[in-house]
PDB file of C-alpha atoms in Angstrom:
ATOM      1  CA  ALA A   1     127.058 167.333  46.583  1.00  0.00           C
ATOM      2  CA  PHE A   2     127.236 166.937  42.857  1.00  0.00           C
ATOM      3  CA  GLY A   3     130.853 166.672  41.791  1.00  0.00           C
ATOM      4  CA  ARG A   4     130.572 168.351  38.409  1.00  0.00           C
ATOM      5  CA  ARG A   5     129.796 171.870  37.315  1.00  0.00           C
ATOM      6  CA  SER A   6     127.538 172.602  34.367  1.00  0.00           C
ATOM      7  CA  ARG A   7     128.861 174.676  31.504  1.00  0.00           C
ATOM      8  CA  GLY A   8     127.632 177.135  28.960  1.00  0.00           C
ATOM      9  CA  GLY A   9     124.247 178.707  28.459  1.00  0.00           C
ATOM     10  CA  SER A  10     123.060 182.216  29.009  1.00  0.00           C
ATOM     11  CA  SER A  11     120.792 181.473  31.944  1.00  0.00           C
ATOM     12  CA  ALA A  12     120.921 183.434  35.191  1.00  0.00           C
ATOM     13  CA  THR A  13     123.326 182.393  37.943  1.00  0.00           C
ATOM     14  CA  ARG A  14     123.210 183.486  41.571  1.00  0.00           C
ATOM     15  CA  ARG A  15     124.574 182.408  44.945  1.00  0.00           C
ATOM     16  CA  CYS A  16     121.673 181.601  47.204  1.00  0.00           C
ATOM     17  CA  GLY A  17     120.767 179.934  50.503  1.00  0.00           C
ATOM     18  CA  PRO A  18     121.886 176.327  50.835  1.00  0.00           C
ATOM     19  CA  MET A  19     123.026 176.222  47.200  1.00  0.00           C
ATOM     20  CA  ALA A  20     126.511 177.169  46.119  1.00  0.00           C
ATOM     21  CA  GLU A  21     125.221 178.133  42.687  1.00  0.00           C
ATOM     22  CA  ALA A  22     121.877 177.979  40.856  1.00  0.00           C
ATOM     23  CA  ARG A  23     120.998 178.706  37.244  1.00  0.00           C
ATOM     24  CA  THR A  24     117.578 178.877  35.584  1.00  0.00           C
ATOM     25  CA  LEU A  25     116.781 176.572  32.675  1.00  0.00           C
ATOM     26  CA  VAL A  26     112.980 176.920  32.917  1.00  0.00           C
ATOM     27  CA  ALA A  27     111.512 179.753  34.982  1.00  0.00           C
ATOM     28  CA  GLY A  28     108.766 179.272  37.534  1.00  0.00           C
ATOM     29  CA  SER A  29     108.064 178.739  41.224  1.00  0.00           C
ATOM     30  CA  ALA A  30     107.254 175.577  43.152  1.00  0.00           C
ATOM     31  CA  GLU A  31     107.326 174.244  46.678  1.00  0.00           C
ATOM     32  CA  GLY A  32     107.278 170.717  48.031  1.00  0.00           C
ATOM     33  CA  PRO A  33     109.261 168.032  49.805  1.00  0.00           C
ATOM     34  CA  ALA A  34     112.634 167.308  48.214  1.00  0.00           C
ATOM     35  CA  LEU A  35     113.392 163.921  46.696  1.00  0.00           C
ATOM     36  CA  VAL A  36     117.161 163.551  46.293  1.00  0.00           C
ATOM     37  CA  LEU A  37     118.040 160.752  43.871  1.00  0.00           C
ATOM     38  CA  ASP A  38     121.234 158.776  44.391  1.00  0.00           C
ATOM     39  CA  GLU A  39     121.778 158.351  40.635  1.00  0.00           C
ATOM     40  CA  PRO A  40     120.721 159.996  37.362  1.00  0.00           C
ATOM     41  CA  LEU A  41     117.349 158.883  35.976  1.00  0.00           C
ATOM     42  CA  SER A  42     116.198 158.427  32.404  1.00  0.00           C
ATOM     43  CA  LEU A  43     112.515 159.272  32.317  1.00  0.00           C
ATOM     44  CA  TRP A  44     112.087 157.149  29.172  1.00  0.00           C
ATOM     45  CA  GLY A  45     111.562 153.702  30.671  1.00  0.00           C
ATOM     46  CA  GLY A  46     112.439 155.012  34.119  1.00  0.00           C
ATOM     47  CA  LEU A  47     109.310 156.966  35.095  1.00  0.00           C
ATOM     48  CA  ASP A  48     105.680 155.974  34.685  1.00  0.00           C
ATOM     49  CA  PRO A  49     104.016 159.242  33.599  1.00  0.00           C
ATOM     50  CA  GLN A  50     100.567 157.955  34.602  1.00  0.00           C
ATOM     51  CA  THR A  51     101.551 157.394  38.250  1.00  0.00           C
ATOM     52  CA  GLY A  52     104.748 159.421  38.778  1.00  0.00           C
ATOM     53  CA  ARG A  53     106.577 156.330  40.084  1.00  0.00           C
ATOM     54  CA  ILE A  54     110.190 155.494  39.263  1.00  0.00           C
ATOM     55  CA  ILE A  55     109.996 152.176  37.390  1.00  0.00           C
ATOM     56  CA  ASP A  56     113.616 151.678  36.287  1.00  0.00           C
ATOM     57  CA  VAL A  57     114.451 148.257  37.772  1.00  0.00           C
ATOM     58  CA  ARG A  58     118.114 149.240  38.171  1.00  0.00           C
ATOM     59  CA  HIS A  59     117.484 152.561  39.914  1.00  0.00           C
ATOM     60  CA  PRO A  60     118.095 152.543  43.691  1.00  0.00           C
ATOM     61  CA  GLN A  61     114.906 154.537  44.320  1.00  0.00           C
ATOM     62  CA  ARG A  62     112.644 152.337  42.188  1.00  0.00           C
ATOM     63  CA  GLY A  63     109.056 152.575  43.416  1.00  0.00           C
ATOM     64  CA  THR A  64     109.438 156.119  44.758  1.00  0.00           C
ATOM     65  CA  ASN A  65     106.861 158.632  43.567  1.00  0.00           C
ATOM     66  CA  VAL A  66     108.131 161.969  42.188  1.00  0.00           C
ATOM     67  CA  ALA A  67     104.719 163.682  41.913  1.00  0.00           C
ATOM     68  CA  GLY A  68     104.668 167.064  43.622  1.00  0.00           C
ATOM     69  CA  ARG A  69     108.249 166.687  44.881  1.00  0.00           C
ATOM     70  CA  ILE A  70     111.269 168.886  44.254  1.00  0.00           C
ATOM     71  CA  LEU A  71     113.251 166.303  42.280  1.00  0.00           C
ATOM     72  CA  VAL A  72     116.996 166.653  42.876  1.00  0.00           C
ATOM     73  CA  MET A  73     119.364 164.574  40.751  1.00  0.00           C
ATOM     74  CA  PRO A  74     122.899 164.769  39.381  1.00  0.00           C
ATOM     75  CA  SER A  75     121.660 164.748  35.768  1.00  0.00           C
ATOM     76  CA  GLY A  76     119.204 163.198  33.399  1.00  0.00           C
ATOM     77  CA  ARG A  77     120.276 160.015  31.685  1.00  0.00           C
ATOM     78  CA  GLY A  78     119.753 158.632  28.262  1.00  0.00           C
ATOM     79  CA  SER A  79     117.004 159.020  25.772  1.00  0.00           C
ATOM     80  CA  SER A  80     115.815 162.154  24.044  1.00  0.00           C
ATOM     81  CA  SER A  81     112.327 160.721  24.593  1.00  0.00           C
ATOM     82  CA  SER A  82     112.586 161.761  28.248  1.00  0.00           C
ATOM     83  CA  SER A  83     111.167 165.144  27.221  1.00  0.00           C
ATOM     84  CA  SER A  84     107.922 163.527  26.044  1.00  0.00           C
ATOM     85  CA  VAL A  85     107.625 161.503  29.269  1.00  0.00           C
ATOM     86  CA  LEU A  86     108.098 164.648  31.358  1.00  0.00           C
ATOM     87  CA  THR A  87     105.575 166.559  29.220  1.00  0.00           C
ATOM     88  CA  GLU A  88     102.983 163.811  29.719  1.00  0.00           C
ATOM     89  CA  ALA A  89     103.633 163.600  33.472  1.00  0.00           C
ATOM     90  CA  ILE A  90     103.176 167.378  33.730  1.00  0.00           C
ATOM     91  CA  ARG A  91      99.946 167.162  31.697  1.00  0.00           C
ATOM     92  CA  VAL A  92      98.384 164.496  33.938  1.00  0.00           C
ATOM     93  CA  GLY A  93      99.687 165.985  37.205  1.00  0.00           C
ATOM     94  CA  THR A  94     102.209 163.296  38.205  1.00  0.00           C
ATOM     95  CA  ALA A  95     105.391 165.273  37.490  1.00  0.00           C
ATOM     96  CA  PRO A  96     107.800 166.727  40.015  1.00  0.00           C
ATOM     97  CA  ALA A  97     106.852 170.214  41.224  1.00  0.00           C
ATOM     98  CA  ALA A  98     110.352 171.344  40.136  1.00  0.00           C
ATOM     99  CA  MET A  99     113.661 169.816  39.088  1.00  0.00           C
ATOM    100  CA  VAL A 100     117.101 170.653  40.492  1.00  0.00           C
ATOM    101  CA  LEU A 101     119.875 169.178  38.346  1.00  0.00           C
ATOM    102  CA  GLY A 102     123.601 168.948  38.945  1.00  0.00           C
ATOM    103  CA  GLU A 103     124.267 169.607  35.274  1.00  0.00           C
ATOM    104  CA  ALA A 104     122.152 171.185  32.573  1.00  0.00           C
ATOM    105  CA  ASP A 105     119.933 168.789  30.624  1.00  0.00           C
ATOM    106  CA  PRO A 106     118.340 170.375  27.560  1.00  0.00           C
ATOM    107  CA  ILE A 107     116.097 167.326  27.018  1.00  0.00           C
ATOM    108  CA  LEU A 108     114.440 167.698  30.430  1.00  0.00           C
ATOM    109  CA  ALA A 109     114.208 171.469  29.991  1.00  0.00           C
ATOM    110  CA  LEU A 110     112.498 170.906  26.628  1.00  0.00           C
ATOM    111  CA  GLY A 111     109.849 168.700  28.238  1.00  0.00           C
ATOM    112  CA  ALA A 112     109.055 171.395  30.808  1.00  0.00           C
ATOM    113  CA  ILE A 113     108.944 174.102  28.129  1.00  0.00           C
ATOM    114  CA  VAL A 114     106.622 172.074  25.874  1.00  0.00           C
ATOM    115  CA  ALA A 115     104.231 171.417  28.777  1.00  0.00           C
ATOM    116  CA  ARG A 116     104.222 175.126  29.647  1.00  0.00           C
ATOM    117  CA  GLU A 117     103.417 176.089  26.056  1.00  0.00           C
ATOM    118  CA  LEU A 118     100.841 173.347  25.357  1.00  0.00           C
ATOM    119  CA  TYR A 119      99.106 173.025  28.715  1.00  0.00           C
ATOM    120  CA  GLY A 120      99.999 176.206  30.616  1.00  0.00           C
ATOM    121  CA  LYS A 121     101.527 174.148  33.428  1.00  0.00           C
ATOM    122  CA  VAL A 122     104.907 175.293  34.774  1.00  0.00           C
ATOM    123  CA  THR A 123     107.597 173.010  36.179  1.00  0.00           C
ATOM    124  CA  PRO A 124     110.733 175.020  36.974  1.00  0.00           C
ATOM    125  CA  VAL A 125     114.077 173.451  36.105  1.00  0.00           C
ATOM    126  CA  VAL A 126     117.307 174.782  37.618  1.00  0.00           C
ATOM    127  CA  VAL A 127     120.941 173.720  37.716  1.00  0.00           C
ATOM    128  CA  ALA A 128     122.717 173.707  41.073  1.00  0.00           C
ATOM    129  CA  THR A 129     126.311 172.538  41.320  1.00  0.00           C
ATOM    130  CA  ASP A 130     126.341 171.905  45.058  1.00  0.00           C
ATOM    131  CA  PRO A 131     122.901 171.142  46.453  1.00  0.00           C
ATOM    132  CA  SER A 132     122.652 170.565  50.173  1.00  0.00           C
ATOM    133  CA  LEU A 133     119.061 169.371  50.086  1.00  0.00           C
ATOM    134  CA  ARG A 134     117.697 166.383  51.977  1.00  0.00           C
ATOM    135  CA  THR A 135     114.878 164.068  50.987  1.00  0.00           C
ATOM    136  CA  GLY A 136     111.663 165.049  52.728  1.00  0.00           C
ATOM    137  CA  LYS A 137     112.700 168.606  53.608  1.00  0.00           C
ATOM    138  CA  VAL A 138     110.226 171.176  52.286  1.00  0.00           C
ATOM    139  CA  THR A 139     111.992 173.137  49.571  1.00  0.00           C
ATOM    140  CA  LYS A 140     110.999 176.162  47.504  1.00  0.00           C
ATOM    141  CA  VAL A 141     112.342 176.854  44.004  1.00  0.00           C
ATOM    142  CA  SER A 142     111.899 180.351  42.576  1.00  0.00           C
ATOM    143  CA  ALA A 143     113.464 180.821  39.159  1.00  0.00           C
ATOM    144  CA  SER A 144     113.241 183.795  36.844  1.00  0.00           C
ATOM    145  CA  ARG A 145     115.332 184.752  33.837  1.00  0.00           C
ATOM    146  CA  GLU A 146     117.555 186.849  36.117  1.00  0.00           C
ATOM    147  CA  THR A 147     117.852 184.737  39.276  1.00  0.00           C
ATOM    148  CA  ALA A 148     117.344 181.275  40.699  1.00  0.00           C
ATOM    149  CA  ARG A 149     116.658 180.807  44.405  1.00  0.00           C
ATOM    150  CA  ILE A 150     116.370 177.509  46.242  1.00  0.00           C
ATOM    151  CA  GLU A 151     115.298 177.660  49.874  1.00  0.00           C
ATOM    152  CA  SER A 152     114.929 174.785  52.297  1.00  0.00           C
TER     153      SER A 152
END
């Protein structure tokens, strides 16, 4: 479980399935195996957008590929340039299918929004304060302006 709750925003919140609470940052639907990260990840210097691999030498899941996965992490970390890395990964098809964050990250949401607007490719981003997802378990994220549903 993520220990902190996100604050603010006007996004939709709803109790659903294995999640105590979910809130939409970027709407869309995706399905894939979950990848639950042990620590936050900065995409700038932490993710290779050409391959989708975690390259941060200090990250416990270094070498793991995020492409097509439901990426679950406590939060983003660091640089505002993470939005450009996410946008590029979405463009080339190496991005996560969706992102489930423990706290809202406007930088990551911005990257998903820019990719949607520029390339027409949607990567949903939701905030869930108590995810009970396991790595490898097929997970579906359905997020609209009104509701966010995470099923595994």
